């Protein structure tokens, strides 16, 4: 039996305003992503990787074509539905966007604040358990500014995964890290996705982490030029 894709993209095009006109940067992309797949999206600078990831995460509006996530078409979704889609996704970005005014555990608790079934104590215990899984049990009450780059990125991973998302979108998660630390961060991500069955889409230029992928997609000039 064929599995239902978690994300289905059809004939997706996207343009940015440029001067008086528009510049198309994605030209009719069609791809399916399956449950529990780890997919790396690579390609030259400017090929449209980040734009694609942002569209998939509901962070940009679909202009042309279709994106279906868990049966819901983003191009037809209301603002409220888009918020619900975004909350079901774990985002990890190069600049990890940790809040400096909150400690490590409080940062990881943030996505749980939308879950009405959890009280604050349960949310804290969940966040602490997640931080333990990424090896940060000794840093629970520290300010993010007191952590190394690799540790901050592990906090960002814990925060992205604490609400058990089915989809994790990561944009250059190892870009600011040295080779060894970058590798560790990606291996943690891989281990956690194997445990939870989440689909991971990871945009990267980092050749050292390509082997964690089940599937490698190359974008060039806004088109999928290989998918293997
Ligand atoms: N906010 C924006 N306004 C106008 N043009 C943009 C904007 N963001 C991206 N672009 C253009 O869209 C194209 C695709 O950009 P995108 O960031 O998706 O590429 P990328 O493959 O992720 O690049 P990189 O590897 O350098 O991050 C580029 O030509 C870029 O200049």
Coordinates of C-alpha atoms and ligand atoms in Angstrom, one line a residue:
X1 CA 0.0 0.0 0.0
X2 CA 1.4 3.4 -0.9
X3 CA 1.9 5.7 2.0
X4 CA 0.1 9.1 2.1
X5 CA 2.7 11.9 1.8
X6 CA 3.0 14.3 4.7
X7 CA 3.6 17.1 2.3
X8 CA 2.5 17.3 -1.3
X9 CA 3.7 20.1 -3.5
X10 CA 2.2 20.7 -6.9
X11 CA 3.3 23.1 -9.6
X12 CA 4.6 25.6 -7.0
X13 CA 5.8 28.9 -8.4
X14 CA 6.9 32.0 -6.4
X15 CA 7.9 35.5 -7.4
X16 CA 9.4 38.4 -5.5
X17 CA 8.7 42.0 -6.4
X18 CA 11.7 43.5 -8.2
X19 CA 11.8 47.1 -9.3
X20 CA 8.6 47.7 -11.2
X21 CA 7.9 44.0 -11.9
X22 CA 8.2 40.6 -10.5
X23 CA 11.0 38.1 -10.5
X24 CA 10.0 34.4 -10.4
X25 CA 12.4 32.3 -8.2
X26 CA 10.5 29.0 -8.1
X27 CA 9.2 27.7 -11.4
X28 CA 6.5 25.0 -11.0
X29 CA 8.0 22.6 -8.5
X30 CA 6.2 19.3 -7.7
X31 CA 7.5 17.0 -4.9
X32 CA 6.0 14.7 -2.3
X33 CA 7.6 14.1 1.2
X34 CA 6.9 10.9 3.0
X35 CA 6.5 10.2 6.7
X36 CA 9.8 9.8 8.7
X37 CA 11.9 10.8 5.7
X38 CA 15.1 12.8 6.2
X39 CA 15.5 14.9 3.1
X40 CA 18.4 17.3 2.4
X41 CA 17.7 20.1 0.0
X42 CA 20.9 21.5 -1.5
X43 CA 21.8 23.7 -4.4
X44 CA 23.7 26.9 -5.3
X45 CA 23.1 30.1 -3.5
X46 CA 19.9 31.8 -4.8
X47 CA 18.4 28.6 -6.2
X48 CA 15.3 29.0 -4.0
X49 CA 15.9 26.6 -1.1
X50 CA 14.9 29.0 1.7
X51 CA 12.0 30.3 -0.2
X52 CA 10.7 26.8 -0.7
X53 CA 11.2 26.0 3.0
X54 CA 9.4 29.1 4.1
X55 CA 6.4 28.3 1.8
X56 CA 6.3 24.8 3.2
X57 CA 6.2 26.2 6.7
X58 CA 3.4 28.6 6.0
X59 CA 5.8 31.5 6.5
X60 CA 5.2 32.8 3.0
X61 CA 1.9 32.9 1.1
X62 CA 1.4 30.4 -1.8
X63 CA 0.9 32.5 -5.0
X64 CA 0.7 29.8 -7.6
X65 CA 0.3 26.0 -7.3
X66 CA -0.5 24.0 -4.2
X67 CA 1.0 22.8 -0.9
X68 CA -1.0 20.1 1.0
X69 CA 0.2 19.4 4.5
X70 CA -1.6 16.6 6.3
X71 CA -4.6 16.9 4.0
X72 CA -4.8 20.7 4.4
X73 CA -4.2 22.9 1.3
X74 CA -2.2 26.0 2.4
X75 CA -3.3 28.1 -0.5
X76 CA -6.9 27.8 0.7
X77 CA -6.2 28.1 4.4
X78 CA -7.5 30.9 6.5
X79 CA -5.1 32.9 8.7
X80 CA -6.2 30.8 11.7
X81 CA -5.6 27.5 9.9
X82 CA -2.2 28.7 8.8
X83 CA -1.3 29.4 12.4
X84 CA -2.4 25.9 13.3
X85 CA -0.3 24.4 10.5
X86 CA 2.8 26.4 11.7
X87 CA 2.3 25.3 15.3
X88 CA 2.4 21.7 14.1
X89 CA 5.8 22.2 12.6
X90 CA 9.2 22.4 14.3
X91 CA 11.4 25.2 12.9
X92 CA 15.2 25.3 13.3
X93 CA 17.1 28.2 11.7
X94 CA 20.7 29.1 11.5
X95 CA 20.2 32.1 13.8
X96 CA 18.4 30.0 16.4
X97 CA 16.2 32.9 17.7
X98 CA 16.5 31.9 21.3
X99 CA 15.0 34.6 23.6
X100 CA 17.7 36.1 25.8
X101 CA 15.3 37.1 28.5
X102 CA 14.3 33.5 29.1
X103 CA 16.4 30.7 30.4
X104 CA 17.1 27.5 28.5
X105 CA 14.2 25.5 29.9
X106 CA 11.8 28.4 29.4
X107 CA 12.9 28.8 25.8
X108 CA 12.1 25.1 25.2
X109 CA 8.7 25.4 26.9
X110 CA 7.5 28.1 24.5
X111 CA 5.8 25.8 21.9
X112 CA 4.0 24.1 24.7
X113 CA 2.3 27.2 25.8
X114 CA -0.2 26.7 22.9
X115 CA -1.2 23.3 24.3
X116 CA -4.2 23.8 26.6
X117 CA -4.0 20.2 27.9
X118 CA -0.6 20.9 29.7
X119 CA -0.2 22.9 32.8
X120 CA 3.1 24.8 33.5
X121 CA 4.6 22.1 35.6
X122 CA 3.9 19.4 33.0
X123 CA 5.3 21.7 30.3
X124 CA 8.5 22.3 32.3
X125 CA 9.0 18.5 32.9
X126 CA 8.5 17.9 29.1
X127 CA 11.0 20.6 28.3
X128 CA 13.5 19.3 30.8
X129 CA 13.2 15.7 29.5
X130 CA 13.8 17.0 25.9
X131 CA 16.9 18.9 27.0
X132 CA 18.2 15.8 28.7
X133 CA 17.8 14.0 25.4
X134 CA 20.0 16.5 23.6
X135 CA 22.6 16.3 26.4
X136 CA 21.9 19.7 28.1
X137 CA 20.7 18.5 31.5
X138 CA 23.4 20.5 33.3
X139 CA 22.3 23.8 31.6
X140 CA 18.6 23.9 32.4
X141 CA 18.5 27.3 34.1
X142 CA 21.3 29.1 32.2
X143 CA 20.7 32.1 30.0
X144 CA 21.2 31.2 26.3
X145 CA 24.1 33.8 26.2
X146 CA 26.1 31.5 28.5
X147 CA 26.1 28.6 26.0
X148 CA 28.4 27.7 23.1
X149 CA 27.1 27.8 19.5
X150 CA 26.6 24.1 19.4
X151 CA 24.8 24.1 22.8
X152 CA 22.5 26.9 21.6
X153 CA 21.7 25.0 18.4
X154 CA 20.8 21.9 20.6
X155 CA 18.4 24.1 22.6
X156 CA 16.9 25.2 19.3
X157 CA 16.5 21.5 18.4
X158 CA 14.9 20.7 21.7
X159 CA 12.5 23.6 21.3
X160 CA 11.6 22.5 17.7
X161 CA 10.9 18.9 18.8
X162 CA 9.3 19.3 22.3
X163 CA 5.7 19.4 20.9
X164 CA 6.3 16.2 18.8
X165 CA 5.9 17.8 15.4
X166 CA 5.3 15.5 12.4
X167 CA 7.4 17.9 10.3
X168 CA 10.7 19.6 11.1
X169 CA 12.0 22.3 8.8
X170 CA 15.7 23.2 9.3
X171 CA 17.5 26.0 7.3
X172 CA 21.3 25.7 7.5
X173 CA 21.2 24.4 11.1
X174 CA 25.0 23.7 11.1
X175 CA 26.1 26.9 9.3
X176 CA 27.5 28.7 12.4
X177 CA 29.2 25.5 13.8
X178 CA 32.5 23.9 13.4
X179 CA 32.6 20.5 11.5
X180 CA 32.5 18.3 14.6
X181 CA 29.8 20.2 16.4
X182 CA 27.7 20.5 13.2
X183 CA 27.9 16.7 12.8
X184 CA 26.8 16.2 16.4
X185 CA 23.9 18.5 16.0
X186 CA 22.7 16.7 12.9
X187 CA 23.1 13.3 14.5
X188 CA 21.0 14.4 17.4
X189 CA 18.3 15.5 15.0
X190 CA 18.5 12.2 13.1
X191 CA 18.2 10.2 16.3
X192 CA 15.2 12.1 17.5
X193 CA 13.4 11.8 14.2
X194 CA 14.0 8.1 14.1
X195 CA 12.4 7.9 17.6
X196 CA 9.4 10.1 16.8
X197 CA 8.9 9.3 13.1
X198 CA 9.0 13.0 12.1
X199 CA 9.8 14.1 8.5
X200 CA 12.9 16.3 8.4
X201 CA 13.5 18.7 5.6
X202 CA 17.0 20.2 5.9
X203 CA 18.5 22.9 3.7
X204 CA 22.2 22.9 3.7
X205 CA 25.5 23.8 2.0
X206 CA 27.4 21.6 4.4
X207 CA 28.8 18.6 2.5
X208 CA 29.8 16.9 5.7
X209 CA 26.3 16.1 6.7
X210 CA 24.8 14.9 3.4
X211 CA 25.1 11.2 4.4
X212 CA 22.4 11.6 7.1
X213 CA 19.8 12.0 4.4
X214 CA 17.5 9.3 3.1
X215 CA 16.9 11.5 0.0
X216 CA 18.9 14.3 -1.6
X217 CA 17.1 16.9 -3.6
X218 CA 19.1 19.5 -5.6
X219 CA 17.5 22.8 -6.6
X220 CA 18.9 24.8 -9.4
X221 CA 17.4 28.1 -10.6
X222 CA 14.1 27.4 -9.0
X223 CA 13.7 23.9 -10.4
X224 CA 14.3 20.4 -8.9
X225 CA 17.3 19.2 -11.0
X226 CA 17.8 16.0 -9.1
X227 CA 15.9 13.9 -6.6
X228 CA 17.7 10.7 -5.4
Ligands
LIG1 N1 12.8 39.0 0.4 C1 13.2 38.9 -0.8 N2 13.0 39.9 -1.7 C2 13.4 39.8 -3.0 N3 14.1 38.8 -3.5 C3 14.4 37.7 -2.7 C4 14.0 37.8 -1.3 N4 14.4 36.6 -0.7 C5 15.0 35.9 -1.7 N5 15.0 36.6 -2.8 C6 15.6 36.1 -4.1 O1 15.0 34.9 -4.4 C7 16.0 34.0 -4.9 C8 16.0 32.7 -4.1 O2 16.4 33.0 -2.8 P1 16.6 31.9 -1.6 O3 17.0 32.6 -0.4 O4 15.3 31.1 -1.6 O5 17.8 31.1 -2.2 P2 18.7 30.0 -1.4 O6 18.8 28.9 -2.4 O7 18.1 29.7 -0.1 O8 20.0 30.8 -1.3 P3 21.2 30.6 -0.1 O9 21.8 29.3 -0.3 O10 22.1 31.7 -0.5 O11 20.5 30.8 1.2 C9 17.3 34.7 -4.9 O12 17.5 35.2 -6.2 C10 17.1 35.9 -4.0 O13 17.9 37.0 -4.3

